[in-house]
Amino acid sequence: KNMWSLFRRKASNGFSAASTAEEVTEGIDASGLTAIVTGASSGIGSETARVLALRGAAVVLAIRNMSLGKQVEASILKENPSAQIETMELDLGSLASVKKFATEFKSSGRPLNILINNAGVMAPPFQLSEDQIELQFATNHLGHFLLTNLLLDTMKKTAQQAKREGRIVNVSSEAHRASYHEGIRFDRLNDPKGYQRWGAYGQSKLANILHSNELSARLKEEGADVTANSLHPGLVATNLFRHFGFFGGIASRFGGLVMMKNVQQGASTTCYVALHPEVKGISGEYFSDNNLAKTNSNAADKDLGRKLWDFSMESVK
Ligand code: NDP
């Protein structure tokens, strides 16, 4: 229990900010579905993986640190010995690693129903990825952009064969509102001058929404049975606050005392959008607290979305 329990403002579906991932997926049978969850080594991602597995899905933990992955795997199996769970190595800050992961996954011949683009870094000091791209844009957006593109055929094929809608879920943030005023800094993305760690975090989270919106439009146009949505998980006490020294430590440990969700609540909107029958057919939307929500105008800008798509295609070449 935390402060959110006092504010149970329930929407028509009965879910609120206080609902947990287990609550919003109660009674849903996900057996026969295969899901990939990126950044499943901690926080929202590991809870998402646990709950998807609890509902019967086969879950691939896409993680950069294999030993952490094995620990998460072991703790899920301890609670749920029949969980179908596997760890595969993925560093989203490296385009080579993304390609390797996608190749390995595809060569296994497995189906893919659900892709959860969850991994993220928040507000580190300026840094370039191994591909010389600003780290937050590279990890939070570009790595996921390439991953999604490389897995899209598999998802479409699976949806067609299984006659069951595929779902792509981008874990974004309300922080998309705090992006640089021009939205995306296409012309000086990798310039350390003028770098603002929160502006760059906001930019990467804005990119997550624009990506899912544009992807959704493209999938609709093709008539593919795959949806793409984005969401804000809430303010959740996780390791995300690692770059904030003392305050970050307090936030991760004692978040429940302030207006922060615990991870069980923090993973709920992701699990809701990934599994709930109510979300069937809904695509190109943004969710928060297990309900539809509004983005800012930059995130709803279709031209900006197309421009980001072309820019991202060029960047992953
Ligand atoms: P955590 O720090 O607990 O989890 C982030 C995950 O991302 C970790 O598993 C981390 O792996 C992984 N990750 C980071 N960089 C890479 C990389 N290069 N390659 C692969 N994996 C990587 O934070 P949260 O659970 O809070 O964050 C999950 C998502 O939720 C993020 O996208 C975040 O932006 C979003 N979010 C979170 C909010 C919050 O209040 N917590 C609020 C709004 C949005 P590793 O363990 O190896 O570092």
XYZ file of C-alpha atoms and ligand atoms in Angstrom:
365
model
C 0.000 0.000 0.000
C 1.178 3.522 -0.729
C -0.327 6.946 -1.201
C -1.868 5.954 -4.522
C -4.335 3.789 -2.651
C -5.845 6.977 -1.227
C -6.418 8.327 -4.724
C -8.201 5.435 -6.357
C -9.952 7.479 -9.004
C -11.307 4.671 -11.055
C -12.118 5.000 -14.721
C -14.855 3.090 -16.498
C -12.722 -0.039 -16.744
C -12.339 -0.024 -12.963
C -8.564 0.472 -13.092
C -6.639 3.356 -11.588
C -3.116 4.537 -10.792
C -3.175 2.167 -7.827
C -3.934 -0.957 -9.895
C -1.134 -3.488 -10.095
C -0.002 -5.434 -13.157
C -1.494 -8.590 -11.661
C -4.835 -6.863 -11.073
C -5.194 -5.491 -14.601
C -4.397 -8.895 -16.140
C -6.465 -10.989 -13.752
C -8.114 -13.870 -15.600
C -6.358 -13.161 -18.922
C -4.924 -16.258 -20.605
C -1.699 -15.385 -22.422
C -0.646 -18.953 -23.091
C 0.490 -19.461 -26.651
C 1.790 -15.904 -26.860
C 5.472 -15.024 -27.132
C 6.724 -11.688 -25.812
C 10.027 -9.832 -25.767
C 10.607 -7.359 -22.935
C 13.644 -5.088 -23.224
C 15.347 -3.882 -20.056
C 13.832 -6.722 -18.062
C 16.766 -6.836 -15.656
C 15.164 -4.398 -13.255
C 12.245 -2.176 -12.317
C 9.192 -1.999 -14.536
C 10.664 -4.389 -17.109
C 11.324 -7.270 -14.735
C 7.861 -6.929 -13.173
C 6.294 -6.818 -16.652
C 8.145 -10.007 -17.604
C 7.097 -11.724 -14.368
C 3.424 -10.924 -14.859
C 3.334 -11.809 -18.568
C 4.894 -15.170 -17.657
C 2.406 -15.596 -14.813
C -0.390 -15.257 -17.372
C 1.200 -17.982 -19.453
C 3.163 -16.094 -22.118
C 6.608 -17.294 -23.198
C 8.846 -14.347 -22.337
C 12.270 -13.397 -23.651
C 14.166 -11.105 -21.303
C 16.213 -8.871 -23.602
C 19.002 -7.723 -21.331
C 22.519 -6.334 -21.712
C 23.919 -7.913 -18.565
C 23.461 -11.682 -18.856
C 24.252 -12.441 -15.236
C 21.597 -9.969 -14.051
C 19.246 -11.607 -16.521
C 19.909 -15.034 -15.052
C 19.094 -13.667 -11.590
C 15.755 -12.270 -12.760
C 15.035 -15.539 -14.563
C 15.789 -17.511 -11.394
C 13.567 -15.336 -9.219
C 10.646 -15.636 -11.657
C 11.097 -19.416 -11.839
C 11.306 -19.704 -8.081
C 7.855 -18.196 -7.724
C 6.443 -19.804 -10.856
C 8.290 -23.023 -11.822
C 6.275 -23.424 -15.020
C 7.189 -19.962 -16.325
C 8.466 -20.078 -19.897
C 11.297 -17.642 -19.645
C 14.604 -17.114 -21.387
C 17.331 -14.491 -21.344
C 18.930 -13.149 -24.519
C 21.646 -10.532 -24.720
C 20.701 -7.103 -26.049
C 22.513 -3.799 -25.632
C 20.216 -1.131 -27.028
C 23.008 1.402 -27.064
C 24.706 -0.608 -29.823
C 23.212 -1.026 -33.279
C 25.453 -4.061 -33.827
C 24.054 -5.693 -30.706
C 20.479 -4.976 -31.812
C 21.163 -6.615 -35.186
C 22.769 -9.617 -33.526
C 19.833 -10.049 -31.159
C 17.273 -9.828 -33.984
C 19.217 -12.293 -36.124
C 19.449 -14.780 -33.268
C 15.796 -14.425 -32.383
C 14.672 -14.842 -35.978
C 16.923 -17.808 -36.642
C 15.316 -19.586 -33.696
C 12.150 -19.608 -35.821
C 10.017 -18.476 -32.903
C 6.791 -16.507 -33.264
C 6.461 -13.018 -31.775
C 3.151 -11.604 -30.576
C 4.208 -8.868 -28.180
C 7.204 -6.525 -28.235
C 7.713 -4.320 -25.195
C 10.227 -1.548 -25.741
C 10.872 -0.732 -22.112
C 14.619 -0.297 -21.523
C 15.787 3.192 -20.798
C 18.377 5.453 -19.268
C 17.449 8.746 -17.658
C 19.359 12.003 -17.616
C 23.006 10.848 -17.495
C 25.817 13.345 -18.131
C 26.535 13.819 -21.876
C 27.779 10.627 -23.466
C 27.961 9.144 -26.953
C 26.993 5.558 -27.733
C 29.444 3.278 -29.563
C 27.742 4.470 -32.771
C 28.558 8.079 -31.801
C 24.963 8.981 -31.011
C 23.852 10.806 -27.860
C 23.270 8.019 -25.351
C 19.639 8.602 -24.372
C 18.441 9.038 -27.960
C 20.518 5.990 -28.964
C 19.301 3.712 -26.163
C 15.755 4.836 -25.549
C 14.754 5.505 -29.152
C 17.122 4.416 -31.914
C 17.942 0.960 -30.549
C 14.233 0.248 -30.130
C 13.447 1.709 -33.559
C 15.881 -0.691 -35.234
C 14.829 -3.633 -33.061
C 11.177 -3.081 -33.944
C 11.897 -2.786 -37.664
C 13.946 -5.973 -37.652
C 11.256 -7.946 -35.812
C 8.264 -6.524 -37.654
C 8.026 -9.204 -40.353
C 8.062 -11.903 -37.704
C 5.294 -10.103 -35.817
C 3.141 -9.689 -38.930
C 3.616 -13.312 -39.896
C 2.784 -14.500 -36.381
C -0.365 -12.383 -36.253
C -1.482 -13.736 -39.596
C -0.826 -17.377 -38.751
C -2.245 -17.172 -35.233
C -5.152 -14.962 -36.336
C -4.370 -12.928 -33.265
C -3.416 -9.261 -33.088
C 0.250 -8.494 -32.399
C 1.078 -5.615 -30.066
C 4.051 -3.279 -29.858
C 4.274 -1.253 -26.664
C 6.666 1.679 -26.217
C 7.296 2.693 -22.633
C 7.542 6.476 -22.893
C 6.963 9.081 -20.195
C 5.195 12.283 -19.270
C 8.744 13.627 -19.465
C 8.149 13.873 -23.250
C 6.750 17.306 -22.371
C 10.177 18.386 -21.111
C 11.953 17.849 -24.448
C 13.941 20.661 -26.040
C 11.558 23.358 -27.293
C 12.173 22.417 -30.931
C 11.029 18.859 -30.195
C 13.797 16.770 -31.723
C 17.222 18.350 -32.289
C 17.835 16.728 -35.651
C 20.647 19.089 -36.599
C 22.640 18.961 -33.368
C 21.597 15.760 -31.686
C 25.146 14.688 -30.857
C 26.524 18.080 -29.924
C 27.710 18.220 -26.297
C 27.277 22.004 -26.366
C 23.855 22.919 -25.114
C 23.187 19.370 -23.921
C 20.605 19.326 -21.162
C 20.199 15.973 -19.490
C 16.473 16.421 -18.886
C 15.882 17.964 -22.291
C 17.622 14.988 -23.887
C 15.666 12.508 -21.771
C 12.434 14.260 -22.748
C 13.538 14.210 -26.386
C 14.088 10.444 -26.294
C 10.694 9.887 -24.635
C 9.015 12.185 -27.184
C 10.678 10.028 -29.842
C 9.130 6.896 -28.265
C 5.622 8.331 -28.786
C 6.296 9.692 -32.277
C 7.760 6.310 -33.211
C 4.740 4.339 -32.074
C 2.314 6.779 -33.714
C 4.073 6.705 -37.077
C 4.533 2.940 -36.885
C 0.845 2.548 -36.118
C -0.091 4.657 -39.154
C 2.136 2.533 -41.376
C 0.744 -0.733 -40.020
C -2.826 0.481 -40.531
C -2.053 1.473 -44.092
C -0.684 -1.998 -44.801
C -3.639 -3.628 -43.100
C -1.274 -5.523 -40.780
C -2.831 -7.067 -37.698
C -0.255 -5.459 -35.394
C -0.871 -2.431 -33.187
C 1.578 0.094 -31.728
C 0.912 2.194 -28.641
C 2.926 4.170 -26.120
C 2.454 4.893 -22.453
C 3.521 6.640 -19.285
C 4.044 4.109 -16.475
C 3.701 6.675 -13.685
C 6.417 7.901 -11.384
C 7.860 4.625 -10.164
C 10.499 3.910 -7.525
C 13.198 2.090 -9.581
C 16.907 2.134 -10.394
C 16.130 4.727 -13.053
C 17.085 7.333 -10.490
C 20.652 6.024 -10.360
C 22.128 9.226 -11.797
C 20.815 11.264 -8.911
C 23.184 10.345 -6.113
C 21.736 10.725 -2.660
C 18.274 11.869 -3.726
C 18.082 9.087 -6.287
C 18.918 6.518 -3.626
C 16.169 7.830 -1.401
C 13.687 7.859 -4.259
C 14.472 4.248 -5.255
C 14.267 2.983 -1.696
C 11.519 5.027 -0.126
C 9.501 6.038 -3.164
C 6.346 4.599 -1.650
C 6.363 7.295 0.981
C 6.084 10.060 -1.571
C 3.796 10.105 -4.605
C 5.560 7.280 -6.347
C 4.152 3.979 -7.504
C 5.737 0.686 -6.542
C 6.862 -1.555 -9.426
C 3.728 -3.701 -9.218
C 1.712 -0.561 -9.984
C 4.382 0.818 -12.308
C 4.203 -2.202 -14.620
C 0.406 -2.219 -14.797
C -0.185 0.080 -17.759
C 2.395 -1.850 -19.801
C 0.725 -5.172 -19.013
C -2.722 -3.677 -19.612
C -1.795 -2.365 -23.066
C 0.044 -5.598 -23.917
C -2.656 -8.056 -22.852
C -6.056 -6.584 -22.083
C -8.880 -7.519 -24.514
C -10.294 -3.994 -24.095
C -7.260 -2.633 -25.976
C -7.901 -4.812 -29.033
C -7.867 -2.787 -32.235
C -6.611 0.337 -30.502
C -3.428 1.647 -32.111
C -1.482 4.898 -32.227
C -2.669 5.899 -28.769
C -0.971 6.965 -25.535
C -1.940 5.491 -22.170
C -1.413 6.354 -18.519
C -2.794 4.770 -15.316
C -4.415 1.967 -17.374
C -6.426 4.372 -19.476
C -6.155 6.470 -22.617
C -4.304 9.739 -22.045
C -3.269 12.882 -23.917
C 0.196 13.801 -25.148
C 1.504 17.280 -25.865
C 1.219 18.735 -29.358
C 4.761 17.799 -30.435
C 4.019 14.142 -29.765
C 0.824 14.374 -31.828
C 2.600 16.113 -34.729
C 2.388 13.746 -37.728
C 4.969 15.671 -39.764
C 7.433 15.478 -36.900
C 6.714 11.746 -36.654
C 7.463 11.208 -40.351
C 10.589 13.314 -40.122
C 11.817 11.313 -37.129
C 11.081 8.075 -39.001
C 13.175 9.119 -42.007
C 15.929 10.465 -39.779
C 15.981 7.227 -37.756
C 16.054 5.072 -40.913
C 19.046 7.071 -42.099
C 20.756 6.777 -38.692
C 20.492 2.993 -38.457
C 21.789 2.356 -41.994
P 15.274 0.802 -14.372
O 16.526 1.581 -14.349
O 14.901 0.007 -13.176
O 15.243 -0.163 -15.628
C 15.750 0.245 -16.866
C 16.122 -0.971 -17.644
O 16.677 -0.554 -18.890
C 17.191 -1.814 -16.948
O 16.863 -3.162 -17.113
C 18.446 -1.452 -17.704
O 19.422 -2.459 -17.743
C 17.866 -1.273 -19.091
N 18.822 -0.617 -19.967
C 19.389 0.609 -19.840
N 20.270 0.816 -20.839
C 20.249 -0.309 -21.610
C 20.930 -0.711 -22.770
N 21.853 0.070 -23.367
N 20.660 -1.925 -23.286
C 19.760 -2.740 -22.702
N 19.092 -2.419 -21.598
C 19.338 -1.219 -21.055
O 14.131 1.858 -14.721
P 12.545 1.731 -14.950
O 12.098 0.354 -14.762
O 11.968 2.812 -14.155
O 12.439 2.167 -16.477
C 11.758 1.448 -17.469
C 11.180 2.427 -18.478
O 10.192 3.227 -17.856
C 12.198 3.394 -19.085
O 11.997 3.467 -20.472
C 11.843 4.723 -18.432
O 12.165 5.823 -19.263
C 10.354 4.573 -18.239
N 9.790 5.458 -17.221
C 10.066 5.274 -15.888
C 9.561 6.133 -14.943
C 9.871 5.956 -13.495
O 9.406 6.801 -12.693
N 10.575 4.934 -13.080
C 8.689 7.245 -15.301
C 8.425 7.343 -16.726
C 8.958 6.472 -17.613
P 20.657 -2.516 -16.682
O 20.086 -3.154 -15.471
O 21.670 -3.356 -17.379
O 21.109 -1.116 -16.465
